[in-house]
Amino acid sequence: MRNKKLQVWLPLILSVCMVAGMFIGYRIKGNMPNTGIFFADRPKPVQEVMDLIKREYVDKENDDSLGDVAIQAMLARLDPHSIYLPAQELEQVNEDMEGKFYGIGIEFNIFNDTINVLNVLPNGPSDKAGLKVGDKFLKAGDSAIAGVHITPQRIRKLLRGSGGSKVEIVILRNGLQKTISISRGMIPLYSLDAAYMITDTIGYIRLNKFSETTYKEFMQATDDLQKKGMKSMILDLRDNGGGILTEATNIADEYLSGDKLITYTVGEHSPKREYRCSKDGVFEKGKLVVLTNEGTASASEVLTGALQDWDRATVVGRRSFGKGLVQEQFELSDGSGLRLTVARYYTPLGRSIQKSYKNGLDAYNKDLLNRFHNGEMSFADSIKHTDEKLYKTASGKPVYGGGGITPDVFVAYDTLAFDKEIARAYLKETLSNFVYTNYLNHQKEFNSFKTPKEFNENYKVDAATLNNLTKYAARDSIYFDPENKQEKDLLTKEIKLLTARQMWRTEGLYEVSNTDDETIKKAVEVLRK
């Protein structure tokens, strides 16, 4: 009887003993030095060095900052786009990709150590609370924020918070103090800068990135423009650095028919994945031009490459950046993040757009500067394809891989638009500060213009405004030459553009600037042929 009982319980007893042994071994391993005898591999040199610095170094060092430097050094050996993001940076990146954050809904700048309200989001928290353009912030909650050398980062921390939470702001308006209570709300970070009709039949859409809301914004804008009579479209991807790949492929699907291949990705640890069209698109038939430049990168190049490979669009502008690597974001235990390259993407014809980084990070970062020096920004025949593979589309059009996307129609960089003193005025924010002040001083006149088009056609920058700017800039040791006609013309243009932005934000800026944009003019010419 006892033997039978023992036979029944013996497997359970052995299992318990085995688990207990494993637990004891684990505890022994945890308490023993790393000699490599008890279950542990020898520590790597990186960890040994970190431990030695911690124990023996002459001064006290911050372990976290040393670790950050070590991580950055490791990633630099991989490729130019695998990066480490400290917790604070990761939070900002995530907000940008999500297309929203929680705050009070204003655009501000710091003049004379005081926060000034530049713009108020229509129907946003601040608008509902009664905040106005020109208001000056004195306090936020219990914190004084005027005359204390506050930074933009600090003010953002004070103004942002969880949805529905309140913040009390003490403002100065027309010389009088006023306290306003604002309930924080969801603030959109739009990826669509502008969408309007350039002509009766040509629509224009500009995207600045691909976030979680981009496809939705694009679809709404396309629907609105089609209702206004759009038959042809200009899609402006200049200076669009990319973002979420699926947002770009979803937009490509709206232009391409059937189950056409849009892109595919593959990596050492990532099996091949194809992205194909899966539905009827809203703009499969109309004429299409895509605008690119040296700032067009990543997901923007995926979209452009697919449309070029299928002969669906004419690409106008300059060669794109050349980023064909796919990153996946991993969150680490301390709240920081690692954006690691996991695959390469390829266009439908099999082109890899990634430019070479075999000569190191420094050479990679100087590529755009070299394009200027080599004349590529000014002359189409200066674009060299010696190390790049040639492909041909179904129509026989030559396209290249290995160094960005070469446009079908080249438009030179406008070198005449550069002026040293104007550049300094932008860097020191002198120009934008003047335009803001000038707007407040002439609000009634500016508010008489109801649309960017009306403003562009009827507003003239007069001599008095230019003279006031010259005096204003001199305070910042910036000296404009009243006898220099080219500088005067550029200043006139910049004042008008920045005023349009002050009144209608990016929509107004691009609607006014596009009227004098050579790339836009070339795009319209291509569509009219």
XYZ file of C-alpha atoms in Angstrom:
529
model
C 0.000 0.000 0.000
C 2.846 2.328 0.978
C 4.694 1.537 -2.268
C 1.595 2.392 -4.267
C 1.216 5.717 -2.430
C 4.907 6.438 -2.977
C 4.538 5.710 -6.691
C 1.643 8.158 -6.882
C 3.443 10.988 -5.018
C 6.979 10.393 -6.324
C 6.615 12.463 -9.585
C 5.217 15.414 -7.623
C 7.998 15.207 -5.015
C 10.666 15.114 -7.741
C 9.087 18.125 -9.495
C 9.043 20.139 -6.279
C 12.675 19.261 -5.613
C 13.667 20.298 -9.149
C 11.900 23.668 -8.871
C 13.421 24.267 -5.440
C 16.865 23.428 -6.804
C 16.423 25.847 -9.707
C 15.273 28.586 -7.304
C 18.214 28.026 -4.945
C 20.618 27.998 -7.910
C 19.090 31.246 -9.168
C 19.512 32.868 -5.727
C 23.106 31.620 -5.473
C 23.821 33.070 -8.904
C 22.326 36.407 -7.862
C 24.502 36.631 -4.752
C 27.771 35.315 -6.183
C 30.363 37.538 -7.893
C 30.487 37.319 -11.672
C 33.236 34.723 -11.943
C 31.578 32.749 -14.706
C 31.413 29.586 -12.528
C 27.808 29.720 -11.309
C 25.531 29.900 -14.344
C 26.647 33.410 -15.424
C 28.604 34.490 -18.471
C 31.542 36.796 -17.923
C 30.612 40.504 -18.017
C 31.170 42.359 -21.250
C 33.977 44.961 -21.353
C 31.373 47.765 -21.612
C 29.830 46.783 -18.272
C 33.261 46.224 -16.710
C 34.336 49.732 -17.678
C 31.076 51.220 -16.338
C 31.560 49.362 -13.034
C 35.211 50.452 -12.748
C 34.305 54.109 -13.368
C 31.617 53.879 -10.721
C 33.981 52.322 -8.156
C 37.341 53.901 -8.893
C 37.024 57.168 -10.872
C 38.470 60.325 -9.300
C 35.229 62.340 -9.596
C 31.587 61.430 -9.191
C 30.015 60.717 -12.569
C 26.380 60.370 -13.594
C 25.771 56.722 -14.519
C 22.799 57.575 -16.729
C 24.662 60.147 -18.831
C 27.613 57.767 -19.263
C 25.206 55.044 -20.328
C 23.599 57.407 -22.849
C 26.994 58.162 -24.384
C 27.815 54.451 -24.615
C 24.496 53.702 -26.324
C 24.958 56.542 -28.808
C 28.453 55.290 -29.658
C 27.125 51.783 -30.334
C 24.313 53.038 -32.551
C 26.712 55.254 -34.527
C 28.450 52.072 -35.688
C 25.207 50.725 -37.188
C 23.593 53.314 -39.475
C 22.718 57.032 -39.435
C 19.067 56.532 -38.440
C 19.206 54.160 -35.459
C 18.958 56.573 -32.518
C 18.512 56.613 -28.755
C 15.811 58.921 -27.372
C 15.979 60.058 -23.721
C 12.606 59.975 -21.947
C 11.791 63.667 -22.463
C 12.613 63.551 -26.186
C 10.643 60.319 -26.595
C 7.561 61.988 -25.133
C 7.789 64.828 -27.668
C 8.367 62.402 -30.558
C 5.355 60.322 -29.522
C 3.152 63.418 -29.350
C 4.281 64.429 -32.826
C 3.525 60.991 -34.261
C 0.175 60.733 -32.450
C -0.756 64.126 -33.894
C -2.003 65.553 -30.581
C -1.205 66.594 -27.009
C -3.150 68.085 -24.109
C -2.709 71.781 -23.440
C -4.401 75.173 -23.761
C -4.164 75.711 -27.554
C -1.992 78.747 -28.190
C 1.062 79.666 -30.210
C 3.417 81.903 -28.253
C 6.771 83.631 -28.352
C 8.958 85.373 -25.779
C 9.509 89.128 -26.249
C 11.432 91.127 -23.666
C 11.315 88.167 -21.259
C 7.508 88.007 -21.484
C 5.252 85.357 -23.058
C 3.169 86.888 -25.870
C 0.206 85.092 -27.461
C 0.796 84.916 -31.241
C -2.194 82.773 -32.181
C -5.168 81.180 -30.475
C -6.505 77.854 -31.785
C -10.091 78.455 -32.998
C -12.598 76.718 -30.681
C -9.688 75.488 -28.527
C -9.467 75.774 -24.723
C -7.901 79.264 -24.736
C -10.344 80.552 -27.345
C -13.285 79.339 -25.249
C -11.762 80.950 -22.142
C -11.425 84.323 -23.905
C -7.660 84.535 -24.504
C -6.686 86.870 -27.373
C -3.745 87.495 -29.685
C -1.478 90.072 -28.016
C -2.158 88.965 -24.432
C 0.954 88.837 -22.218
C 1.404 86.115 -19.571
C 2.439 87.168 -16.065
C 1.697 83.985 -14.092
C 0.706 80.376 -14.767
C -0.739 78.744 -11.666
C 1.511 79.775 -8.772
C 4.546 80.386 -10.988
C 5.638 83.838 -12.121
C 6.652 83.595 -15.774
C 7.384 87.222 -16.728
C 10.819 88.733 -16.121
C 12.307 85.483 -14.827
C 14.199 84.383 -17.961
C 11.728 81.573 -18.578
C 12.430 79.139 -21.417
C 9.949 77.771 -23.988
C 10.489 74.272 -22.513
C 9.555 75.480 -19.020
C 6.404 77.282 -20.166
C 5.270 74.213 -22.106
C 5.563 72.129 -18.929
C 3.419 74.633 -17.063
C 0.744 74.897 -19.753
C 0.455 71.235 -20.717
C -1.219 68.597 -18.578
C -3.952 65.986 -18.464
C -7.204 66.579 -20.328
C -9.804 68.448 -18.285
C -7.321 69.776 -15.723
C -7.365 73.536 -15.131
C -4.649 76.167 -15.117
C -5.097 79.779 -14.005
C -3.314 82.351 -16.126
C -2.718 85.965 -15.089
C -2.446 88.085 -18.242
C -1.772 91.697 -19.113
C -4.171 93.149 -21.708
C -4.269 96.829 -22.622
C -2.305 97.649 -19.472
C -4.732 95.819 -17.160
C -4.202 92.524 -15.333
C -6.789 89.795 -15.727
C -7.056 86.222 -14.412
C -8.365 83.553 -16.811
C -9.074 79.921 -15.897
C -8.465 77.510 -18.789
C -9.438 73.823 -18.934
C -6.794 71.896 -20.831
C -8.003 69.971 -23.864
C -6.786 67.879 -26.770
C -4.704 70.003 -29.156
C -4.191 68.629 -32.679
C -0.742 68.706 -34.298
C -1.746 68.923 -37.934
C 0.357 67.224 -40.586
C -1.512 69.022 -43.384
C -0.196 72.572 -43.817
C -2.475 73.745 -46.601
C -5.194 72.584 -49.002
C -6.770 74.971 -51.504
C -7.562 75.470 -55.205
C -4.683 77.020 -57.157
C -6.843 77.328 -60.289
C -10.451 76.400 -61.052
C -9.423 72.776 -61.662
C -6.026 72.316 -59.928
C -5.995 71.522 -56.224
C -3.014 71.762 -53.881
C -2.244 69.719 -50.746
C 0.889 70.118 -48.607
C 1.857 67.514 -45.978
C 4.658 68.212 -43.467
C 4.887 64.656 -41.982
C 3.064 61.326 -41.716
C 1.478 61.003 -38.269
C -1.461 58.926 -37.049
C -3.904 61.566 -38.355
C -2.348 62.258 -41.789
C -4.461 59.890 -43.874
C -7.664 61.228 -42.286
C -6.566 64.825 -42.909
C -5.635 63.989 -46.511
C -8.988 62.323 -47.223
C -10.961 65.248 -45.805
C -8.923 67.768 -47.820
C -9.249 65.747 -51.047
C -13.014 65.487 -50.589
C -13.305 69.253 -50.002
C -11.212 70.072 -53.086
C -13.129 67.677 -55.322
C -16.349 69.404 -54.277
C -14.726 72.668 -55.432
C -13.995 71.209 -58.894
C -10.521 69.672 -58.560
C -9.567 67.584 -61.604
C -5.760 67.689 -61.191
C -3.686 67.729 -58.006
C -0.337 69.006 -56.757
C 0.876 66.991 -53.752
C 3.629 68.966 -52.020
C 6.040 66.739 -50.062
C 8.925 69.194 -49.938
C 10.704 69.086 -46.557
C 8.453 66.241 -45.411
C 10.809 64.058 -43.370
C 8.489 61.037 -43.231
C 6.876 59.324 -40.273
C 4.456 56.419 -40.067
C 4.858 54.160 -43.106
C 1.252 52.900 -43.233
C -0.089 56.459 -43.423
C 1.977 56.968 -46.589
C 0.938 53.616 -48.120
C -2.737 54.344 -47.362
C -2.455 57.609 -49.305
C -0.662 55.821 -52.182
C -3.637 53.433 -52.331
C -5.916 56.415 -53.078
C -3.915 57.165 -56.246
C -3.191 53.629 -57.527
C -5.661 51.080 -58.880
C -6.069 47.321 -58.463
C -3.767 45.464 -56.101
C -0.598 47.230 -57.228
C 2.493 46.845 -55.046
C 3.262 50.080 -53.169
C 6.439 49.036 -51.347
C 7.994 46.078 -49.584
C 10.340 45.824 -46.617
C 12.885 43.170 -45.651
C 15.653 42.853 -43.056
C 17.916 40.240 -41.474
C 15.353 39.586 -38.718
C 12.306 40.932 -40.573
C 10.791 38.677 -43.246
C 9.667 40.279 -46.476
C 6.431 42.235 -46.084
C 4.492 43.663 -49.010
C 2.212 46.700 -48.915
C -0.366 46.554 -51.727
C -3.422 48.500 -52.844
C -6.573 47.034 -51.361
C -9.429 49.375 -52.279
C -10.752 51.780 -54.896
C -8.948 55.099 -54.572
C -10.531 58.545 -54.500
C -8.042 59.998 -57.032
C -7.016 57.204 -59.405
C -7.781 59.117 -62.621
C -6.860 62.800 -62.321
C -3.491 64.233 -63.337
C -0.997 64.298 -60.493
C 2.269 66.118 -59.749
C 4.372 65.375 -56.662
C 6.814 68.030 -55.428
C 10.085 66.926 -53.797
C 13.329 68.460 -52.605
C 16.380 67.514 -50.558
C 14.213 67.489 -47.392
C 11.783 64.880 -48.734
C 12.650 61.665 -46.886
C 11.608 58.206 -45.722
C 7.813 57.651 -45.907
C 7.587 60.596 -48.345
C 10.014 58.769 -50.627
C 7.973 55.562 -50.308
C 4.902 57.401 -51.564
C 6.775 59.286 -54.296
C 8.672 56.188 -55.436
C 5.481 54.143 -55.819
C 3.773 56.852 -57.868
C 6.860 57.327 -60.056
C 7.421 53.581 -60.619
C 3.819 53.093 -61.778
C 3.937 56.201 -64.048
C 1.077 57.610 -61.979
C 2.645 60.996 -61.195
C 5.187 63.442 -62.551
C 7.797 64.265 -59.913
C 8.838 67.937 -59.985
C 11.595 69.615 -57.958
C 14.964 68.323 -56.757
C 16.432 64.970 -55.707
C 15.024 63.674 -52.422
C 17.068 62.988 -49.276
C 17.701 59.255 -49.786
C 16.462 57.446 -46.658
C 15.431 53.865 -47.362
C 15.730 52.410 -43.855
C 12.779 51.394 -41.698
C 12.926 52.082 -37.955
C 10.937 50.392 -35.221
C 10.580 52.132 -31.884
C 11.250 50.188 -28.669
C 10.475 51.696 -25.255
C 13.061 50.983 -22.561
C 12.525 50.395 -18.841
C 13.492 53.926 -17.764
C 11.025 55.628 -20.126
C 13.598 56.272 -22.832
C 13.365 54.739 -26.287
C 15.403 53.108 -29.011
C 14.513 53.746 -32.626
C 16.293 50.855 -34.318
C 16.633 50.171 -38.035
C 15.004 46.776 -38.637
C 14.555 46.652 -42.429
C 15.056 48.360 -45.772
C 12.157 49.401 -47.943
C 12.044 49.011 -51.720
C 9.888 50.641 -54.394
C 7.645 48.499 -56.659
C 10.485 48.152 -59.201
C 12.851 46.978 -56.452
C 14.717 50.244 -55.949
C 16.386 50.928 -52.622
C 16.346 54.682 -52.101
C 18.910 54.651 -49.276
C 22.044 56.650 -50.063
C 25.411 55.260 -49.044
C 26.718 55.676 -45.495
C 29.869 53.585 -45.942
C 32.104 56.640 -45.429
C 30.789 57.340 -41.941
C 28.264 59.589 -40.233
C 30.138 62.843 -40.855
C 30.255 62.304 -44.625
C 26.604 61.229 -44.592
C 25.551 64.427 -42.814
C 27.513 66.573 -45.281
C 25.792 65.061 -48.314
C 23.308 67.912 -48.748
C 26.075 70.506 -48.403
C 28.050 68.650 -51.051
C 25.077 68.816 -53.385
C 25.278 72.613 -53.198
C 29.037 72.611 -53.815
C 28.728 70.181 -56.737
C 26.122 72.322 -58.484
C 23.343 69.751 -58.167
C 20.961 72.281 -56.616
C 21.265 74.541 -59.644
C 21.714 72.222 -62.642
C 19.923 68.979 -63.461
C 22.920 67.561 -65.334
C 25.010 67.828 -62.138
C 23.032 64.944 -60.595
C 25.396 61.966 -60.834
C 24.154 58.360 -60.889
C 27.530 56.610 -61.196
C 26.974 54.314 -58.184
C 23.235 53.942 -58.608
C 21.315 51.214 -60.393
C 19.164 52.107 -63.405
C 15.557 50.870 -63.659
C 12.843 51.577 -66.213
C 9.114 52.077 -65.717
C 6.478 50.501 -67.983
C 6.551 53.649 -70.165
C 10.324 53.348 -70.528
C 11.148 56.227 -68.192
C 14.553 55.796 -66.474
C 14.514 55.866 -62.658
C 17.353 55.283 -60.207
C 17.937 53.582 -56.883
C 20.570 54.082 -54.219
C 20.485 57.838 -53.667
C 17.034 59.316 -53.244
C 14.415 59.908 -55.927
C 15.462 61.934 -58.951
C 12.649 64.201 -60.218
C 11.217 63.875 -63.724
C 11.240 67.678 -64.033
C 14.068 69.584 -62.343
C 13.624 73.003 -60.676
C 16.741 74.801 -59.440
C 17.206 76.099 -55.907
C 16.608 79.867 -55.783
C 20.002 81.165 -54.633
C 18.869 84.785 -55.148
C 16.455 84.361 -52.236
C 19.357 84.314 -49.768
C 20.500 87.493 -48.032
C 22.934 87.433 -45.093
C 21.232 90.108 -42.994
C 17.753 88.656 -43.614
C 19.062 85.247 -42.563
C 20.381 86.795 -39.327
C 17.029 88.495 -38.798
C 15.321 85.117 -39.034
C 17.777 83.399 -36.697
C 17.408 86.115 -34.035
C 13.604 86.166 -34.635
C 13.850 89.891 -35.337
C 11.754 89.629 -38.495
C 8.964 87.542 -36.964
C 8.878 89.763 -33.853
C 8.524 92.877 -35.996
C 5.710 91.368 -38.081
C 3.837 90.400 -34.897
C 4.208 93.901 -33.445
C 3.229 95.497 -36.760
C 0.142 93.271 -36.906
C -0.977 94.323 -33.401
C -0.484 97.998 -34.314
C -2.595 97.673 -37.494
C -5.049 94.927 -36.544
C -8.117 96.707 -37.882
C -6.522 97.195 -41.311
C -5.301 93.580 -41.537
C -8.597 92.096 -40.338
C -10.397 93.775 -43.234
C -8.922 91.068 -45.486
C -11.144 87.985 -45.295
C -9.061 85.444 -47.268
C -5.367 84.876 -48.076
C -6.135 85.421 -51.748
C -7.731 88.815 -51.077
C -4.817 89.762 -48.827
C -2.225 88.721 -51.425
C -3.887 90.694 -54.194
C -4.530 93.888 -52.255
C -2.024 94.323 -49.427
C 1.096 96.324 -50.267
C 4.074 96.718 -47.938
C 4.654 100.482 -47.911
C 7.846 102.502 -47.416
C 6.878 103.415 -43.846
C 6.683 99.728 -42.852
C 10.096 99.022 -44.387
C 11.556 102.038 -42.620
C 10.104 100.900 -39.280
C 11.604 97.435 -39.836
C 15.036 98.939 -40.531
C 14.929 100.861 -37.220
C 13.577 97.822 -35.343
C 16.299 95.522 -36.707
C 19.068 97.995 -35.801
C 18.249 97.356 -32.112
C 19.381 93.765 -32.678
C 22.527 94.939 -34.531
C 21.035 93.923 -37.877
C 21.489 96.561 -40.551
C 19.480 96.595 -43.769
C 20.671 98.677 -46.700
C 17.863 100.987 -47.940
C 19.709 101.374 -51.267
C 19.861 97.607 -51.913
C 16.873 96.896 -54.194
C 17.226 93.110 -54.046
C 17.245 93.156 -50.232
C 14.299 95.548 -50.201
C 12.277 93.263 -52.509
C 13.080 90.235 -50.346
C 12.068 92.064 -47.165
C 8.811 93.150 -48.769
C 8.089 89.540 -49.664
C 8.996 88.194 -46.208
C 6.859 90.754 -44.381
C 3.884 89.794 -46.522
C 4.419 86.044 -46.018
C 4.852 86.296 -42.258
C 1.814 88.552 -41.947
C -0.256 86.002 -43.878
C 0.990 83.318 -41.493
C 0.111 85.494 -38.497
C -3.455 85.778 -39.787
C -4.133 82.304 -41.241
C -1.190 80.216 -39.999
C 0.354 77.750 -42.498
C -2.688 77.841 -44.803
C -2.176 81.565 -45.380
C 1.606 81.274 -45.595
C 1.563 78.753 -48.451
C -1.378 80.248 -50.307
C 0.537 83.531 -50.521
C 4.053 82.117 -51.025
C 2.972 79.690 -53.755
C 1.986 82.544 -56.075
C 5.696 83.351 -56.466
C 7.083 79.792 -56.204
C 8.947 78.553 -59.306
C 8.316 74.889 -58.449
C 4.570 75.527 -58.176
C 4.628 77.397 -61.494
C 6.398 74.453 -63.141
C 3.890 71.990 -61.635
C 0.956 73.985 -63.005
C 2.681 74.091 -66.414
C 3.123 70.281 -66.371
C -0.534 69.719 -65.463
C -1.769 72.038 -68.207
C 0.163 70.256 -70.946
